[in-house]
Amino acid sequence: MESITAFVACVVAFALSYYVGYGRAFSALSATMLGAASGVGFAVVFFVMTVAVAIVLPGTFDARSLGVNFIGLMAVAPLGSAVLAVLGHRHAMAKMRF
């Protein structure tokens, strides 16, 4: 259960970072910073939401696997989101606009 929610949080962070890099970032540096912020933000939201659910519904999540998934998400999501934001920004800048 924890792995599935971590995967969903990671996919949503990647999607938001690509959107931000493609259409909202002014430069590659701003795309990188906004993408990394997206990854960190969704990792924190994942942790807060799963802890809140675990408090309300005891026995739903395993604390050890929740911590392992959170550490993994904190490592993967910001780096992957930053890379996807820069790639999205480069894709947007390469298109010819009329």
PDB file of N, CA and C in Angstrom:
ATOM      1  N   MET A   1       0.822  -1.190   0.000  1.00  0.00           N
ATOM      2  CA  MET A   1       0.000   0.000   0.000  1.00  0.00           C
ATOM      3  C   MET A   1       0.869   1.258   0.000  1.00  0.00           C
ATOM      4  N   GLU A   2       1.938   1.242   0.812  1.00  0.00           N
ATOM      5  CA  GLU A   2       2.803   2.414   0.899  1.00  0.00           C
ATOM      6  C   GLU A   2       3.545   2.640  -0.416  1.00  0.00           C
ATOM      7  N   SER A   3       3.952   1.551  -1.058  1.00  0.00           N
ATOM      8  CA  SER A   3       4.682   1.663  -2.319  1.00  0.00           C
ATOM      9  C   SER A   3       3.792   2.224  -3.428  1.00  0.00           C
ATOM     10  N   ILE A   4       2.542   1.835  -3.420  1.00  0.00           N
ATOM     11  CA  ILE A   4       1.616   2.331  -4.441  1.00  0.00           C
ATOM     12  C   ILE A   4       1.388   3.827  -4.269  1.00  0.00           C
ATOM     13  N   THR A   5       1.191   4.286  -3.044  1.00  0.00           N
ATOM     14  CA  THR A   5       0.982   5.722  -2.824  1.00  0.00           C
ATOM     15  C   THR A   5       2.250   6.511  -3.112  1.00  0.00           C
ATOM     16  N   ALA A   6       3.426   5.944  -2.824  1.00  0.00           N
ATOM     17  CA  ALA A   6       4.681   6.620  -3.150  1.00  0.00           C
ATOM     18  C   ALA A   6       4.862   6.724  -4.663  1.00  0.00           C
ATOM     19  N   PHE A   7       4.501   5.665  -5.376  1.00  0.00           N
ATOM     20  CA  PHE A   7       4.585   5.684  -6.834  1.00  0.00           C
ATOM     21  C   PHE A   7       3.642   6.731  -7.419  1.00  0.00           C
ATOM     22  N   VAL A   8       2.437   6.818  -6.913  1.00  0.00           N
ATOM     23  CA  VAL A   8       1.478   7.817  -7.397  1.00  0.00           C
ATOM     24  C   VAL A   8       1.992   9.226  -7.124  1.00  0.00           C
ATOM     25  N   ALA A   9       2.549   9.455  -5.939  1.00  0.00           N
ATOM     26  CA  ALA A   9       3.100  10.774  -5.613  1.00  0.00           C
ATOM     27  C   ALA A   9       4.253  11.131  -6.545  1.00  0.00           C
ATOM     28  N   CYS A  10       5.074  10.153  -6.878  1.00  0.00           N
ATOM     29  CA  CYS A  10       6.203  10.385  -7.774  1.00  0.00           C
ATOM     30  C   CYS A  10       5.727  10.706  -9.191  1.00  0.00           C
ATOM     31  N   VAL A  11       4.744   9.995  -9.672  1.00  0.00           N
ATOM     32  CA  VAL A  11       4.214  10.235 -11.014  1.00  0.00           C
ATOM     33  C   VAL A  11       3.560  11.614 -11.094  1.00  0.00           C
ATOM     34  N   VAL A  12       2.836  12.002 -10.080  1.00  0.00           N
ATOM     35  CA  VAL A  12       2.195  13.317 -10.079  1.00  0.00           C
ATOM     36  C   VAL A  12       3.251  14.421 -10.014  1.00  0.00           C
ATOM     37  N   ALA A  13       4.306  14.221  -9.235  1.00  0.00           N
ATOM     38  CA  ALA A  13       5.398  15.205  -9.175  1.00  0.00           C
ATOM     39  C   ALA A  13       6.074  15.335 -10.534  1.00  0.00           C
ATOM     40  N   PHE A  14       6.291  14.199 -11.219  1.00  0.00           N
ATOM     41  CA  PHE A  14       6.896  14.243 -12.545  1.00  0.00           C
ATOM     42  C   PHE A  14       5.997  14.970 -13.541  1.00  0.00           C
ATOM     43  N   ALA A  15       4.707  14.710 -13.481  1.00  0.00           N
ATOM     44  CA  ALA A  15       3.773  15.365 -14.401  1.00  0.00           C
ATOM     45  C   ALA A  15       3.720  16.872 -14.163  1.00  0.00           C
ATOM     46  N   LEU A  16       3.670  17.278 -12.897  1.00  0.00           N
ATOM     47  CA  LEU A  16       3.645  18.708 -12.598  1.00  0.00           C
ATOM     48  C   LEU A  16       4.947  19.378 -13.016  1.00  0.00           C
ATOM     49  N   SER A  17       6.072  18.726 -12.810  1.00  0.00           N
ATOM     50  CA  SER A  17       7.345  19.342 -13.181  1.00  0.00           C
ATOM     51  C   SER A  17       7.468  19.472 -14.698  1.00  0.00           C
ATOM     52  N   TYR A  18       6.980  18.508 -15.450  1.00  0.00           N
ATOM     53  CA  TYR A  18       7.001  18.633 -16.906  1.00  0.00           C
ATOM     54  C   TYR A  18       6.104  19.781 -17.360  1.00  0.00           C
ATOM     55  N   TYR A  19       4.933  19.905 -16.742  1.00  0.00           N
ATOM     56  CA  TYR A  19       4.023  21.009 -17.077  1.00  0.00           C
ATOM     57  C   TYR A  19       4.663  22.355 -16.773  1.00  0.00           C
ATOM     58  N   VAL A  20       5.289  22.446 -15.607  1.00  0.00           N
ATOM     59  CA  VAL A  20       5.929  23.703 -15.214  1.00  0.00           C
ATOM     60  C   VAL A  20       7.096  24.015 -16.143  1.00  0.00           C
ATOM     61  N   GLY A  21       7.902  23.017 -16.454  1.00  0.00           N
ATOM     62  CA  GLY A  21       9.040  23.246 -17.335  1.00  0.00           C
ATOM     63  C   GLY A  21       8.629  23.574 -18.754  1.00  0.00           C
ATOM     64  N   TYR A  22       7.560  22.973 -19.221  1.00  0.00           N
ATOM     65  CA  TYR A  22       7.120  23.188 -20.601  1.00  0.00           C
ATOM     66  C   TYR A  22       6.481  24.552 -20.798  1.00  0.00           C
ATOM     67  N   GLY A  23       5.642  24.954 -19.873  1.00  0.00           N
ATOM     68  CA  GLY A  23       4.879  26.158 -20.149  1.00  0.00           C
ATOM     69  C   GLY A  23       5.089  27.329 -19.216  1.00  0.00           C
ATOM     70  N   ARG A  24       5.692  27.131 -18.058  1.00  0.00           N
ATOM     71  CA  ARG A  24       5.734  28.199 -17.074  1.00  0.00           C
ATOM     72  C   ARG A  24       7.130  28.723 -16.743  1.00  0.00           C
ATOM     73  N   ALA A  25       8.161  27.970 -17.043  1.00  0.00           N
ATOM     74  CA  ALA A  25       9.511  28.370 -16.653  1.00  0.00           C
ATOM     75  C   ALA A  25      10.095  29.344 -17.683  1.00  0.00           C
ATOM     76  N   PHE A  26      10.831  30.329 -17.189  1.00  0.00           N
ATOM     77  CA  PHE A  26      11.436  31.323 -18.070  1.00  0.00           C
ATOM     78  C   PHE A  26      12.803  30.897 -18.580  1.00  0.00           C
ATOM     79  N   SER A  27      13.500  30.084 -17.792  1.00  0.00           N
ATOM     80  CA  SER A  27      14.834  29.626 -18.180  1.00  0.00           C
ATOM     81  C   SER A  27      15.026  28.195 -17.692  1.00  0.00           C
ATOM     82  N   ALA A  28      16.147  27.605 -18.092  1.00  0.00           N
ATOM     83  CA  ALA A  28      16.445  26.239 -17.662  1.00  0.00           C
ATOM     84  C   ALA A  28      16.707  26.192 -16.161  1.00  0.00           C
ATOM     85  N   LEU A  29      17.320  27.228 -15.623  1.00  0.00           N
ATOM     86  CA  LEU A  29      17.579  27.267 -14.184  1.00  0.00           C
ATOM     87  C   LEU A  29      16.277  27.346 -13.388  1.00  0.00           C
ATOM     88  N   SER A  30      15.364  28.174 -13.828  1.00  0.00           N
ATOM     89  CA  SER A  30      14.083  28.259 -13.122  1.00  0.00           C
ATOM     90  C   SER A  30      13.290  26.962 -13.269  1.00  0.00           C
ATOM     91  N   ALA A  31      13.403  26.307 -14.424  1.00  0.00           N
ATOM     92  CA  ALA A  31      12.733  25.012 -14.607  1.00  0.00           C
ATOM     93  C   ALA A  31      13.306  23.976 -13.657  1.00  0.00           C
ATOM     94  N   THR A  32      14.637  23.993 -13.488  1.00  0.00           N
ATOM     95  CA  THR A  32      15.279  23.055 -12.566  1.00  0.00           C
ATOM     96  C   THR A  32      14.823  23.283 -11.144  1.00  0.00           C
ATOM     97  N   MET A  33      14.797  24.534 -10.721  1.00  0.00           N
ATOM     98  CA  MET A  33      14.397  24.844  -9.337  1.00  0.00           C
ATOM     99  C   MET A  33      12.932  24.531  -9.098  1.00  0.00           C
ATOM    100  N   LEU A  34      12.079  24.863 -10.042  1.00  0.00           N
ATOM    101  CA  LEU A  34      10.654  24.575  -9.873  1.00  0.00           C
ATOM    102  C   LEU A  34      10.375  23.076  -9.923  1.00  0.00           C
ATOM    103  N   GLY A  35      11.094  22.350 -10.756  1.00  0.00           N
ATOM    104  CA  GLY A  35      10.931  20.901 -10.810  1.00  0.00           C
ATOM    105  C   GLY A  35      11.369  20.234  -9.514  1.00  0.00           C
ATOM    106  N   ALA A  36      12.513  20.654  -8.973  1.00  0.00           N
ATOM    107  CA  ALA A  36      12.981  20.092  -7.701  1.00  0.00           C
ATOM    108  C   ALA A  36      12.013  20.437  -6.571  1.00  0.00           C
ATOM    109  N   ALA A  37      11.493  21.654  -6.579  1.00  0.00           N
ATOM    110  CA  ALA A  37      10.516  22.038  -5.557  1.00  0.00           C
ATOM    111  C   ALA A  37       9.249  21.197  -5.673  1.00  0.00           C
ATOM    112  N   SER A  38       8.857  20.878  -6.890  1.00  0.00           N
ATOM    113  CA  SER A  38       7.698  20.010  -7.089  1.00  0.00           C
ATOM    114  C   SER A  38       7.946  18.627  -6.504  1.00  0.00           C
ATOM    115  N   GLY A  39       9.118  18.083  -6.736  1.00  0.00           N
ATOM    116  CA  GLY A  39       9.450  16.761  -6.196  1.00  0.00           C
ATOM    117  C   GLY A  39       9.475  16.736  -4.682  1.00  0.00           C
ATOM    118  N   VAL A  40      10.101  17.737  -4.085  1.00  0.00           N
ATOM    119  CA  VAL A  40      10.150  17.809  -2.619  1.00  0.00           C
ATOM    120  C   VAL A  40       8.752  18.019  -2.051  1.00  0.00           C
ATOM    121  N   GLY A  41       7.981  18.876  -2.699  1.00  0.00           N
ATOM    122  CA  GLY A  41       6.626  19.156  -2.220  1.00  0.00           C
ATOM    123  C   GLY A  41       5.745  17.924  -2.220  1.00  0.00           C
ATOM    124  N   PHE A  42       5.780  17.164  -3.286  1.00  0.00           N
ATOM    125  CA  PHE A  42       4.952  15.964  -3.331  1.00  0.00           C
ATOM    126  C   PHE A  42       5.454  14.875  -2.406  1.00  0.00           C
ATOM    127  N   ALA A  43       6.759  14.828  -2.149  1.00  0.00           N
ATOM    128  CA  ALA A  43       7.282  13.863  -1.176  1.00  0.00           C
ATOM    129  C   ALA A  43       6.783  14.211   0.226  1.00  0.00           C
ATOM    130  N   VAL A  44       6.783  15.485   0.561  1.00  0.00           N
ATOM    131  CA  VAL A  44       6.294  15.912   1.877  1.00  0.00           C
ATOM    132  C   VAL A  44       4.788  15.689   1.986  1.00  0.00           C
ATOM    133  N   VAL A  45       4.053  15.992   0.922  1.00  0.00           N
ATOM    134  CA  VAL A  45       2.603  15.758   0.933  1.00  0.00           C
ATOM    135  C   VAL A  45       2.303  14.274   1.091  1.00  0.00           C
ATOM    136  N   PHE A  46       3.069  13.410   0.410  1.00  0.00           N
ATOM    137  CA  PHE A  46       2.912  11.964   0.567  1.00  0.00           C
ATOM    138  C   PHE A  46       3.096  11.560   2.022  1.00  0.00           C
ATOM    139  N   PHE A  47       4.155  12.042   2.653  1.00  0.00           N
ATOM    140  CA  PHE A  47       4.440  11.663   4.028  1.00  0.00           C
ATOM    141  C   PHE A  47       3.355  12.167   4.982  1.00  0.00           C
ATOM    142  N   VAL A  48       2.964  13.415   4.838  1.00  0.00           N
ATOM    143  CA  VAL A  48       1.948  13.988   5.732  1.00  0.00           C
ATOM    144  C   VAL A  48       0.608  13.277   5.569  1.00  0.00           C
ATOM    145  N   MET A  49       0.211  13.017   4.336  1.00  0.00           N
ATOM    146  CA  MET A  49      -1.083  12.382   4.112  1.00  0.00           C
ATOM    147  C   MET A  49      -1.103  10.939   4.615  1.00  0.00           C
ATOM    148  N   THR A  50      -0.028  10.188   4.393  1.00  0.00           N
ATOM    149  CA  THR A  50      -0.022   8.808   4.861  1.00  0.00           C
ATOM    150  C   THR A  50       0.059   8.729   6.379  1.00  0.00           C
ATOM    151  N   VAL A  51       0.781   9.651   7.003  1.00  0.00           N
ATOM    152  CA  VAL A  51       0.809   9.667   8.468  1.00  0.00           C
ATOM    153  C   VAL A  51      -0.568  10.053   9.011  1.00  0.00           C
ATOM    154  N   ALA A  52      -1.239  11.005   8.374  1.00  0.00           N
ATOM    155  CA  ALA A  52      -2.576  11.392   8.819  1.00  0.00           C
ATOM    156  C   ALA A  52      -3.561  10.223   8.686  1.00  0.00           C
ATOM    157  N   VAL A  53      -3.474   9.477   7.582  1.00  0.00           N
ATOM    158  CA  VAL A  53      -4.351   8.322   7.415  1.00  0.00           C
ATOM    159  C   VAL A  53      -4.017   7.249   8.437  1.00  0.00           C
ATOM    160  N   ALA A  54      -2.727   7.065   8.712  1.00  0.00           N
ATOM    161  CA  ALA A  54      -2.320   6.068   9.703  1.00  0.00           C
ATOM    162  C   ALA A  54      -2.779   6.437  11.110  1.00  0.00           C
ATOM    163  N   ILE A  55      -2.876   7.720  11.418  1.00  0.00           N
ATOM    164  CA  ILE A  55      -3.371   8.153  12.727  1.00  0.00           C
ATOM    165  C   ILE A  55      -4.879   7.936  12.815  1.00  0.00           C
ATOM    166  N   VAL A  56      -5.590   8.285  11.761  1.00  0.00           N
ATOM    167  CA  VAL A  56      -7.046   8.156  11.767  1.00  0.00           C
ATOM    168  C   VAL A  56      -7.471   6.684  11.693  1.00  0.00           C
ATOM    169  N   LEU A  57      -6.803   5.910  10.865  1.00  0.00           N
ATOM    170  CA  LEU A  57      -7.124   4.492  10.689  1.00  0.00           C
ATOM    171  C   LEU A  57      -5.910   3.656  11.092  1.00  0.00           C
ATOM    172  N   PRO A  58      -5.772   3.339  12.371  1.00  0.00           N
ATOM    173  CA  PRO A  58      -4.587   2.585  12.810  1.00  0.00           C
ATOM    174  C   PRO A  58      -4.502   1.217  12.128  1.00  0.00           C
ATOM    175  N   GLY A  59      -3.274   0.812  11.834  1.00  0.00           N
ATOM    176  CA  GLY A  59      -3.047  -0.471  11.202  1.00  0.00           C
ATOM    177  C   GLY A  59      -3.125  -0.438   9.689  1.00  0.00           C
ATOM    178  N   THR A  60      -3.358   0.730   9.097  1.00  0.00           N
ATOM    179  CA  THR A  60      -3.464   0.831   7.647  1.00  0.00           C
ATOM    180  C   THR A  60      -2.092   0.762   6.988  1.00  0.00           C
ATOM    181  N   PHE A  61      -1.122   1.503   7.527  1.00  0.00           N
ATOM    182  CA  PHE A  61       0.211   1.569   6.956  1.00  0.00           C
ATOM    183  C   PHE A  61       1.234   1.006   7.924  1.00  0.00           C
ATOM    184  N   ASP A  62       2.297   0.432   7.383  1.00  0.00           N
ATOM    185  CA  ASP A  62       3.415  -0.049   8.169  1.00  0.00           C
ATOM    186  C   ASP A  62       4.424   1.091   8.295  1.00  0.00           C
ATOM    187  N   ALA A  63       4.840   1.407   9.508  1.00  0.00           N
ATOM    188  CA  ALA A  63       5.702   2.562   9.748  1.00  0.00           C
ATOM    189  C   ALA A  63       7.073   2.399   9.087  1.00  0.00           C
ATOM    190  N   ARG A  64       7.618   1.198   9.144  1.00  0.00           N
ATOM    191  CA  ARG A  64       8.948   0.993   8.564  1.00  0.00           C
ATOM    192  C   ARG A  64       8.929   1.177   7.054  1.00  0.00           C
ATOM    193  N   SER A  65       7.998   0.569   6.364  1.00  0.00           N
ATOM    194  CA  SER A  65       7.949   0.713   4.907  1.00  0.00           C
ATOM    195  C   SER A  65       7.554   2.131   4.499  1.00  0.00           C
ATOM    196  N   LEU A  66       6.777   2.802   5.329  1.00  0.00           N
ATOM    197  CA  LEU A  66       6.448   4.202   5.064  1.00  0.00           C
ATOM    198  C   LEU A  66       7.709   5.056   5.102  1.00  0.00           C
ATOM    199  N   GLY A  67       8.554   4.831   6.096  1.00  0.00           N
ATOM    200  CA  GLY A  67       9.807   5.584   6.195  1.00  0.00           C
ATOM    201  C   GLY A  67      10.754   5.278   5.061  1.00  0.00           C
ATOM    202  N   VAL A  68      10.859   4.017   4.680  1.00  0.00           N
ATOM    203  CA  VAL A  68      11.739   3.628   3.570  1.00  0.00           C
ATOM    204  C   VAL A  68      11.251   4.250   2.269  1.00  0.00           C
ATOM    205  N   ASN A  69       9.956   4.205   2.031  1.00  0.00           N
ATOM    206  CA  ASN A  69       9.410   4.818   0.813  1.00  0.00           C
ATOM    207  C   ASN A  69       9.577   6.327   0.813  1.00  0.00           C
ATOM    208  N   PHE A  70       9.450   6.957   1.981  1.00  0.00           N
ATOM    209  CA  PHE A  70       9.635   8.405   2.063  1.00  0.00           C
ATOM    210  C   PHE A  70      11.083   8.780   1.756  1.00  0.00           C
ATOM    211  N   ILE A  71      12.043   8.034   2.285  1.00  0.00           N
ATOM    212  CA  ILE A  71      13.448   8.317   2.008  1.00  0.00           C
ATOM    213  C   ILE A  71      13.743   8.120   0.524  1.00  0.00           C
ATOM    214  N   GLY A  72      13.227   7.058  -0.048  1.00  0.00           N
ATOM    215  CA  GLY A  72      13.406   6.834  -1.483  1.00  0.00           C
ATOM    216  C   GLY A  72      12.763   7.920  -2.322  1.00  0.00           C
ATOM    217  N   LEU A  73      11.588   8.350  -1.915  1.00  0.00           N
ATOM    218  CA  LEU A  73      10.885   9.403  -2.646  1.00  0.00           C
ATOM    219  C   LEU A  73      11.622  10.731  -2.532  1.00  0.00           C
ATOM    220  N   MET A  74      12.216  11.005  -1.378  1.00  0.00           N
ATOM    221  CA  MET A  74      12.985  12.238  -1.208  1.00  0.00           C
ATOM    222  C   MET A  74      14.252  12.227  -2.054  1.00  0.00           C
ATOM    223  N   ALA A  75      14.748  11.054  -2.396  1.00  0.00           N
ATOM    224  CA  ALA A  75      15.934  10.969  -3.243  1.00  0.00           C
ATOM    225  C   ALA A  75      15.575  11.014  -4.727  1.00  0.00           C
ATOM    226  N   VAL A  76      14.518  10.333  -5.113  1.00  0.00           N
ATOM    227  CA  VAL A  76      14.193  10.180  -6.531  1.00  0.00           C
ATOM    228  C   VAL A  76      13.357  11.341  -7.067  1.00  0.00           C
ATOM    229  N   ALA A  77      12.362  11.770  -6.328  1.00  0.00           N
ATOM    230  CA  ALA A  77      11.406  12.750  -6.855  1.00  0.00           C
ATOM    231  C   ALA A  77      12.037  14.099  -7.200  1.00  0.00           C
ATOM    232  N   PRO A  78      12.848  14.718  -6.340  1.00  0.00           N
ATOM    233  CA  PRO A  78      13.409  16.013  -6.739  1.00  0.00           C
ATOM    234  C   PRO A  78      14.360  15.924  -7.934  1.00  0.00           C
ATOM    235  N   LEU A  79      15.197  14.891  -7.959  1.00  0.00           N
ATOM    236  CA  LEU A  79      16.135  14.763  -9.076  1.00  0.00           C
ATOM    237  C   LEU A  79      15.410  14.467 -10.387  1.00  0.00           C
ATOM    238  N   GLY A  80      14.492  13.520 -10.345  1.00  0.00           N
ATOM    239  CA  GLY A  80      13.735  13.196 -11.553  1.00  0.00           C
ATOM    240  C   GLY A  80      12.856  14.342 -12.015  1.00  0.00           C
ATOM    241  N   SER A  81      12.254  15.041 -11.077  1.00  0.00           N
ATOM    242  CA  SER A  81      11.398  16.173 -11.431  1.00  0.00           C
ATOM    243  C   SER A  81      12.204  17.307 -12.036  1.00  0.00           C
ATOM    244  N   ALA A  82      13.387  17.563 -11.503  1.00  0.00           N
ATOM    245  CA  ALA A  82      14.239  18.615 -12.054  1.00  0.00           C
ATOM    246  C   ALA A  82      14.659  18.271 -13.483  1.00  0.00           C
ATOM    247  N   VAL A  83      15.029  17.020 -13.714  1.00  0.00           N
ATOM    248  CA  VAL A  83      15.431  16.596 -15.063  1.00  0.00           C
ATOM    249  C   VAL A  83      14.255  16.703 -16.033  1.00  0.00           C
ATOM    250  N   LEU A  84      13.086  16.242 -15.625  1.00  0.00           N
ATOM    251  CA  LEU A  84      11.916  16.334 -16.505  1.00  0.00           C
ATOM    252  C   LEU A  84      11.505  17.778 -16.781  1.00  0.00           C
ATOM    253  N   ALA A  85      11.655  18.655 -15.789  1.00  0.00           N
ATOM    254  CA  ALA A  85      11.321  20.058 -16.013  1.00  0.00           C
ATOM    255  C   ALA A  85      12.272  20.687 -17.029  1.00  0.00           C
ATOM    256  N   VAL A  86      13.554  20.376 -16.931  1.00  0.00           N
ATOM    257  CA  VAL A  86      14.516  20.917 -17.895  1.00  0.00           C
ATOM    258  C   VAL A  86      14.250  20.350 -19.289  1.00  0.00           C
ATOM    259  N   LEU A  87      13.958  19.056 -19.380  1.00  0.00           N
ATOM    260  CA  LEU A  87      13.640  18.473 -20.684  1.00  0.00           C
ATOM    261  C   LEU A  87      12.362  19.070 -21.271  1.00  0.00           C
ATOM    262  N   GLY A  88      11.370  19.308 -20.428  1.00  0.00           N
ATOM    263  CA  GLY A  88      10.154  19.965 -20.901  1.00  0.00           C
ATOM    264  C   GLY A  88      10.418  21.375 -21.369  1.00  0.00           C
ATOM    265  N   HIS A  89      11.282  22.087 -20.665  1.00  0.00           N
ATOM    266  CA  HIS A  89      11.632  23.455 -21.060  1.00  0.00           C
ATOM    267  C   HIS A  89      12.387  23.443 -22.398  1.00  0.00           C
ATOM    268  N   ARG A  90      13.316  22.513 -22.550  1.00  0.00           N
ATOM    269  CA  ARG A  90      14.051  22.412 -23.813  1.00  0.00           C
ATOM    270  C   ARG A  90      13.126  22.048 -24.961  1.00  0.00           C
ATOM    271  N   HIS A  91      12.146  21.189 -24.706  1.00  0.00           N
ATOM    272  CA  HIS A  91      11.178  20.818 -25.743  1.00  0.00           C
ATOM    273  C   HIS A  91      10.337  22.020 -26.142  1.00  0.00           C
ATOM    274  N   ALA A  92       9.952  22.831 -25.170  1.00  0.00           N
ATOM    275  CA  ALA A  92       9.140  24.006 -25.476  1.00  0.00           C
ATOM    276  C   ALA A  92       9.938  25.037 -26.258  1.00  0.00           C
ATOM    277  N   MET A  93      11.214  25.180 -25.928  1.00  0.00           N
ATOM    278  CA  MET A  93      12.037  26.167 -26.623  1.00  0.00           C
ATOM    279  C   MET A  93      12.421  25.698 -28.026  1.00  0.00           C
ATOM    280  N   ALA A  94      12.432  24.402 -28.260  1.00  0.00           N
ATOM    281  CA  ALA A  94      12.814  23.880 -29.584  1.00  0.00           C
ATOM    282  C   ALA A  94      11.675  23.979 -30.593  1.00  0.00           C
ATOM    283  N   LYS A  95      10.433  24.068 -30.118  1.00  0.00           N
ATOM    284  CA  LYS A  95       9.298  24.151 -31.037  1.00  0.00           C
ATOM    285  C   LYS A  95       9.283  25.507 -31.721  1.00  0.00           C
ATOM    286  N   MET A  96       8.894  25.508 -32.969  1.00  0.00           N
ATOM    287  CA  MET A  96       8.770  26.781 -33.695  1.00  0.00           C
ATOM    288  C   MET A  96       7.404  27.375 -33.355  1.00  0.00           C
ATOM    289  N   ARG A  97       7.432  28.609 -32.939  1.00  0.00           N
ATOM    290  CA  ARG A  97       6.164  29.274 -32.618  1.00  0.00           C
ATOM    291  C   ARG A  97       5.864  30.321 -33.673  1.00  0.00           C
ATOM    292  N   PHE A  98       4.654  30.285 -34.155  1.00  0.00           N
ATOM    293  CA  PHE A  98       4.248  31.242 -35.187  1.00  0.00           C
ATOM    294  C   PHE A  98       3.361  32.288 -34.614  1.00  0.00           C
TER     295      PHE A  98
END
